[in-house]
Amino acid sequence: MFMSDAQQAKWYVIHTYSGYENKVKANLEKAVENRGMQDVILEVSVPMEEHIEKKNGKLKRTSRKVFPGYVLVKMLMNDESWYIVRNTRGVTGFVGPASKPVPLTNEEIKSMGVEETSIVVDFKVKDSVKVISGPFENFIGTIEEINLDKHKVKVLISMFGRDTPVELDFTQIEKI
């Protein structure tokens, strides 16, 4: 099966001088544009989170860097892309053993909220499903509720002669 470059690109973490994250992002994006490498270095991100703090009795909204001193880059790793990132002003190196770039795992990307992964489900409310893992494995139930945001379903499983609602991950059930 042929995979597009965008699917093979991975997220890497680069270390920067503290306070230089946005400059590194801007410099790297400019270098990518100047060299026409948008298909190799796809995205540069400085994850931010919003904070609300009370100052002088007033609520103030501020944005803070989630990982100060780090910038995330989605790229295809090759000698040229490595060189461009490594030689961007403010970059001190890639994160990894002996500065060898190690891509983030899907779990790390998900937990960091870097990239939203969309899940397509092939089941709906009132569908019959079989539990395929966990403490309720091999039980049969009916979907009562689907929570796409949390990737969970509420399934009514017949236990001890009555229906009991159980919350399960999408990966724990299969449609029958």
PDB file of C-alpha atoms in Angstrom:
ATOM      1  CA  MET A   1       0.000   0.000   0.000  1.00  0.00           C
ATOM      2  CA  PHE A   2       1.381   3.413  -0.969  1.00  0.00           C
ATOM      3  CA  MET A   3       1.604   5.959   1.854  1.00  0.00           C
ATOM      4  CA  SER A   4       1.787   9.669   1.203  1.00  0.00           C
ATOM      5  CA  ASP A   5       4.704  11.657   2.604  1.00  0.00           C
ATOM      6  CA  ALA A   6       2.374  13.425   5.023  1.00  0.00           C
ATOM      7  CA  GLN A   7       1.560  10.070   6.639  1.00  0.00           C
ATOM      8  CA  GLN A   8       5.239   9.133   6.982  1.00  0.00           C
ATOM      9  CA  ALA A   9       6.150  12.493   8.538  1.00  0.00           C
ATOM     10  CA  LYS A  10       6.600  12.276  12.296  1.00  0.00           C
ATOM     11  CA  TRP A  11       6.646  14.761  15.154  1.00  0.00           C
ATOM     12  CA  TYR A  12      10.061  15.521  16.642  1.00  0.00           C
ATOM     13  CA  VAL A  13      10.958  17.680  19.618  1.00  0.00           C
ATOM     14  CA  ILE A  14      13.700  20.278  19.307  1.00  0.00           C
ATOM     15  CA  HIS A  15      15.342  22.015  22.220  1.00  0.00           C
ATOM     16  CA  THR A  16      15.711  25.798  22.051  1.00  0.00           C
ATOM     17  CA  TYR A  17      17.147  28.579  24.140  1.00  0.00           C
ATOM     18  CA  SER A  18      14.518  29.517  26.708  1.00  0.00           C
ATOM     19  CA  GLY A  19      12.366  32.360  25.438  1.00  0.00           C
ATOM     20  CA  TYR A  20      13.349  31.714  21.805  1.00  0.00           C
ATOM     21  CA  GLU A  21      10.533  29.253  20.982  1.00  0.00           C
ATOM     22  CA  ASN A  22       8.489  31.685  18.846  1.00  0.00           C
ATOM     23  CA  LYS A  23      11.624  33.055  17.119  1.00  0.00           C
ATOM     24  CA  VAL A  24      12.718  29.495  16.293  1.00  0.00           C
ATOM     25  CA  LYS A  25       9.238  28.746  14.904  1.00  0.00           C
ATOM     26  CA  ALA A  26       9.314  31.903  12.741  1.00  0.00           C
ATOM     27  CA  ASN A  27      12.932  31.337  11.571  1.00  0.00           C
ATOM     28  CA  LEU A  28      12.303  27.686  10.744  1.00  0.00           C
ATOM     29  CA  GLU A  29       9.084  28.468   8.840  1.00  0.00           C
ATOM     30  CA  LYS A  30      10.958  31.143   6.870  1.00  0.00           C
ATOM     31  CA  ALA A  31      13.815  28.713   6.042  1.00  0.00           C
ATOM     32  CA  VAL A  32      11.282  26.090   4.907  1.00  0.00           C
ATOM     33  CA  GLU A  33       9.506  28.655   2.707  1.00  0.00           C
ATOM     34  CA  ASN A  34      12.765  30.011   1.230  1.00  0.00           C
ATOM     35  CA  ARG A  35      13.946  26.492   0.326  1.00  0.00           C
ATOM     36  CA  GLY A  36      10.529  25.266  -0.854  1.00  0.00           C
ATOM     37  CA  MET A  37      10.565  22.425   1.677  1.00  0.00           C
ATOM     38  CA  GLN A  38       6.904  22.583   2.760  1.00  0.00           C
ATOM     39  CA  ASP A  39       6.514  18.924   1.743  1.00  0.00           C
ATOM     40  CA  VAL A  40       9.412  17.856   4.005  1.00  0.00           C
ATOM     41  CA  ILE A  41       8.948  20.070   7.073  1.00  0.00           C
ATOM     42  CA  LEU A  42       5.179  20.191   7.334  1.00  0.00           C
ATOM     43  CA  GLU A  43       4.443  21.950  10.611  1.00  0.00           C
ATOM     44  CA  VAL A  44       6.208  23.810  13.410  1.00  0.00           C
ATOM     45  CA  SER A  45       4.361  24.133  16.709  1.00  0.00           C
ATOM     46  CA  VAL A  46       4.849  25.891  20.043  1.00  0.00           C
ATOM     47  CA  PRO A  47       2.012  24.365  22.123  1.00  0.00           C
ATOM     48  CA  MET A  48       0.242  27.026  24.204  1.00  0.00           C
ATOM     49  CA  GLU A  49      -2.359  26.789  26.955  1.00  0.00           C
ATOM     50  CA  GLU A  50      -4.667  29.503  28.184  1.00  0.00           C
ATOM     51  CA  HIS A  51      -4.598  30.550  31.819  1.00  0.00           C
ATOM     52  CA  ILE A  52      -6.935  32.827  33.701  1.00  0.00           C
ATOM     53  CA  GLU A  53      -5.375  34.536  36.678  1.00  0.00           C
ATOM     54  CA  LYS A  54      -6.662  37.101  39.117  1.00  0.00           C
ATOM     55  CA  LYS A  55      -4.553  40.252  39.202  1.00  0.00           C
ATOM     56  CA  ASN A  56      -5.556  43.358  41.182  1.00  0.00           C
ATOM     57  CA  GLY A  57      -9.044  41.914  41.584  1.00  0.00           C
ATOM     58  CA  LYS A  58      -9.508  41.474  37.826  1.00  0.00           C
ATOM     59  CA  LEU A  59      -9.471  38.275  35.797  1.00  0.00           C
ATOM     60  CA  LYS A  60      -6.704  38.301  33.222  1.00  0.00           C
ATOM     61  CA  ARG A  61      -6.360  35.831  30.343  1.00  0.00           C
ATOM     62  CA  THR A  62      -2.826  34.806  29.453  1.00  0.00           C
ATOM     63  CA  SER A  63      -1.270  32.256  27.136  1.00  0.00           C
ATOM     64  CA  ARG A  64       1.618  30.174  28.406  1.00  0.00           C
ATOM     65  CA  LYS A  65       3.941  27.781  26.641  1.00  0.00           C
ATOM     66  CA  VAL A  66       3.114  24.202  27.588  1.00  0.00           C
ATOM     67  CA  PHE A  67       6.757  23.110  27.100  1.00  0.00           C
ATOM     68  CA  PRO A  68       9.080  26.103  27.637  1.00  0.00           C
ATOM     69  CA  GLY A  69      12.371  25.612  25.805  1.00  0.00           C
ATOM     70  CA  TYR A  70      10.903  23.163  23.278  1.00  0.00           C
ATOM     71  CA  VAL A  71       9.377  23.366  19.809  1.00  0.00           C
ATOM     72  CA  LEU A  72       7.593  20.510  18.014  1.00  0.00           C
ATOM     73  CA  VAL A  73       8.265  19.863  14.322  1.00  0.00           C
ATOM     74  CA  LYS A  74       6.335  17.522  12.026  1.00  0.00           C
ATOM     75  CA  MET A  75       8.782  16.475   9.350  1.00  0.00           C
ATOM     76  CA  LEU A  76      10.236  13.776   7.147  1.00  0.00           C
ATOM     77  CA  MET A  77      13.650  13.098   8.648  1.00  0.00           C
ATOM     78  CA  ASN A  78      16.496  13.241   6.155  1.00  0.00           C
ATOM     79  CA  ASP A  79      19.951  14.835   6.083  1.00  0.00           C
ATOM     80  CA  GLU A  80      18.691  18.089   4.577  1.00  0.00           C
ATOM     81  CA  SER A  81      15.699  18.539   6.924  1.00  0.00           C
ATOM     82  CA  TRP A  82      17.875  17.626   9.925  1.00  0.00           C
ATOM     83  CA  TYR A  83      20.483  20.183   8.820  1.00  0.00           C
ATOM     84  CA  ILE A  84      17.927  22.981   8.361  1.00  0.00           C
ATOM     85  CA  VAL A  85      16.334  22.413  11.771  1.00  0.00           C
ATOM     86  CA  ARG A  86      19.676  21.897  13.531  1.00  0.00           C
ATOM     87  CA  ASN A  87      21.119  25.115  12.054  1.00  0.00           C
ATOM     88  CA  THR A  88      18.133  27.352  12.774  1.00  0.00           C
ATOM     89  CA  ARG A  89      19.109  30.180  15.131  1.00  0.00           C
ATOM     90  CA  GLY A  90      18.081  29.403  18.701  1.00  0.00           C
ATOM     91  CA  VAL A  91      17.958  25.615  18.223  1.00  0.00           C
ATOM     92  CA  THR A  92      20.272  23.718  20.564  1.00  0.00           C
ATOM     93  CA  GLY A  93      19.438  20.255  19.214  1.00  0.00           C
ATOM     94  CA  PHE A  94      16.915  17.478  18.802  1.00  0.00           C
ATOM     95  CA  VAL A  95      15.576  15.635  21.816  1.00  0.00           C
ATOM     96  CA  GLY A  96      16.807  12.045  21.864  1.00  0.00           C
ATOM     97  CA  PRO A  97      19.790   9.978  23.022  1.00  0.00           C
ATOM     98  CA  ALA A  98      23.082  11.545  21.854  1.00  0.00           C
ATOM     99  CA  SER A  99      20.977  14.199  20.052  1.00  0.00           C
ATOM    100  CA  LYS A 100      19.711  11.493  17.689  1.00  0.00           C
ATOM    101  CA  PRO A 101      16.163  12.585  16.812  1.00  0.00           C
ATOM    102  CA  VAL A 102      13.516  10.228  18.177  1.00  0.00           C
ATOM    103  CA  PRO A 103       9.951  10.744  16.892  1.00  0.00           C
ATOM    104  CA  LEU A 104       7.083  11.080  19.344  1.00  0.00           C
ATOM    105  CA  THR A 105       4.827   8.043  19.687  1.00  0.00           C
ATOM    106  CA  ASN A 106       1.122   8.280  18.834  1.00  0.00           C
ATOM    107  CA  GLU A 107       0.354   8.074  22.571  1.00  0.00           C
ATOM    108  CA  GLU A 108       2.693  11.000  23.312  1.00  0.00           C
ATOM    109  CA  ILE A 109       1.175  13.065  20.503  1.00  0.00           C
ATOM    110  CA  LYS A 110      -2.319  12.324  21.801  1.00  0.00           C
ATOM    111  CA  SER A 111      -1.476  13.073  25.453  1.00  0.00           C
ATOM    112  CA  MET A 112       0.207  16.339  24.461  1.00  0.00           C
ATOM    113  CA  GLY A 113      -2.810  17.364  22.428  1.00  0.00           C
ATOM    114  CA  VAL A 114      -0.533  18.170  19.493  1.00  0.00           C
ATOM    115  CA  GLU A 115      -2.654  16.577  16.836  1.00  0.00           C
ATOM    116  CA  GLU A 116      -6.285  15.644  16.956  1.00  0.00           C
ATOM    117  CA  THR A 117      -6.774  12.116  15.745  1.00  0.00           C
ATOM    118  CA  SER A 118     -10.216  11.534  14.367  1.00  0.00           C
ATOM    119  CA  ILE A 119     -11.738   8.142  14.894  1.00  0.00           C
ATOM    120  CA  VAL A 120     -14.367   6.809  12.543  1.00  0.00           C
ATOM    121  CA  VAL A 121     -16.805   4.496  14.290  1.00  0.00           C
ATOM    122  CA  ASP A 122     -18.929   1.985  12.435  1.00  0.00           C
ATOM    123  CA  PHE A 123     -21.491   1.530  15.195  1.00  0.00           C
ATOM    124  CA  LYS A 124     -24.434   3.535  16.465  1.00  0.00           C
ATOM    125  CA  VAL A 125     -26.802   3.682  19.437  1.00  0.00           C
ATOM    126  CA  LYS A 126     -28.931   0.525  19.781  1.00  0.00           C
ATOM    127  CA  ASP A 127     -26.346  -1.631  17.909  1.00  0.00           C
ATOM    128  CA  SER A 128     -25.485  -5.005  19.422  1.00  0.00           C
ATOM    129  CA  VAL A 129     -21.823  -5.374  20.285  1.00  0.00           C
ATOM    130  CA  LYS A 130     -19.497  -7.956  21.772  1.00  0.00           C
ATOM    131  CA  VAL A 131     -16.928  -6.908  24.360  1.00  0.00           C
ATOM    132  CA  ILE A 132     -13.533  -8.113  23.094  1.00  0.00           C
ATOM    133  CA  SER A 133     -11.254  -7.101  25.991  1.00  0.00           C
ATOM    134  CA  GLY A 134     -11.282  -6.140  29.657  1.00  0.00           C
ATOM    135  CA  PRO A 135     -13.245  -7.552  32.604  1.00  0.00           C
ATOM    136  CA  PHE A 136     -16.451  -7.871  30.526  1.00  0.00           C
ATOM    137  CA  GLU A 137     -14.792  -9.796  27.684  1.00  0.00           C
ATOM    138  CA  ASN A 138     -17.202 -12.020  25.691  1.00  0.00           C
ATOM    139  CA  PHE A 139     -20.278 -10.252  27.098  1.00  0.00           C
ATOM    140  CA  ILE A 140     -22.864  -9.087  24.564  1.00  0.00           C
ATOM    141  CA  GLY A 141     -24.564  -5.742  25.000  1.00  0.00           C
ATOM    142  CA  THR A 142     -26.422  -2.880  23.367  1.00  0.00           C
ATOM    143  CA  ILE A 143     -24.912   0.564  22.828  1.00  0.00           C
ATOM    144  CA  GLU A 144     -26.826   3.164  24.827  1.00  0.00           C
ATOM    145  CA  GLU A 145     -24.542   6.171  24.320  1.00  0.00           C
ATOM    146  CA  ILE A 146     -21.464   7.145  22.242  1.00  0.00           C
ATOM    147  CA  ASN A 147     -18.974   9.795  23.413  1.00  0.00           C
ATOM    148  CA  LEU A 148     -16.766  10.673  20.427  1.00  0.00           C
ATOM    149  CA  ASP A 149     -14.647  13.182  22.400  1.00  0.00           C
ATOM    150  CA  LYS A 150     -13.587  10.633  25.023  1.00  0.00           C
ATOM    151  CA  HIS A 151     -13.643   7.622  22.648  1.00  0.00           C
ATOM    152  CA  LYS A 152     -16.019   5.819  25.019  1.00  0.00           C
ATOM    153  CA  VAL A 153     -19.346   4.029  24.709  1.00  0.00           C
ATOM    154  CA  LYS A 154     -21.940   3.183  27.313  1.00  0.00           C
ATOM    155  CA  VAL A 155     -23.097  -0.387  26.733  1.00  0.00           C
ATOM    156  CA  LEU A 156     -25.987  -2.136  28.493  1.00  0.00           C
ATOM    157  CA  ILE A 157     -24.781  -5.616  29.412  1.00  0.00           C
ATOM    158  CA  SER A 158     -27.143  -8.226  30.788  1.00  0.00           C
ATOM    159  CA  MET A 159     -25.768  -9.418  34.139  1.00  0.00           C
ATOM    160  CA  PHE A 160     -27.569 -11.330  36.871  1.00  0.00           C
ATOM    161  CA  GLY A 161     -30.845 -10.988  35.005  1.00  0.00           C
ATOM    162  CA  ARG A 162     -30.771  -7.232  34.524  1.00  0.00           C
ATOM    163  CA  ASP A 163     -29.188  -4.660  32.192  1.00  0.00           C
ATOM    164  CA  THR A 164     -26.152  -2.946  33.675  1.00  0.00           C
ATOM    165  CA  PRO A 165     -24.598   0.133  32.000  1.00  0.00           C
ATOM    166  CA  VAL A 166     -20.830  -0.229  31.482  1.00  0.00           C
ATOM    167  CA  GLU A 167     -18.469   2.424  30.060  1.00  0.00           C
ATOM    168  CA  LEU A 168     -15.962   0.999  27.556  1.00  0.00           C
ATOM    169  CA  ASP A 169     -13.332   2.287  25.112  1.00  0.00           C
ATOM    170  CA  PHE A 170     -14.077   2.048  21.388  1.00  0.00           C
ATOM    171  CA  THR A 171     -11.243  -0.485  21.150  1.00  0.00           C
ATOM    172  CA  GLN A 172     -12.930  -2.830  23.628  1.00  0.00           C
ATOM    173  CA  ILE A 173     -16.000  -3.609  21.495  1.00  0.00           C
ATOM    174  CA  GLU A 174     -16.862  -4.980  18.101  1.00  0.00           C
ATOM    175  CA  LYS A 175     -20.146  -4.829  16.217  1.00  0.00           C
ATOM    176  CA  ILE A 176     -22.026  -8.122  15.761  1.00  0.00           C
TER     177      ILE A 176
END
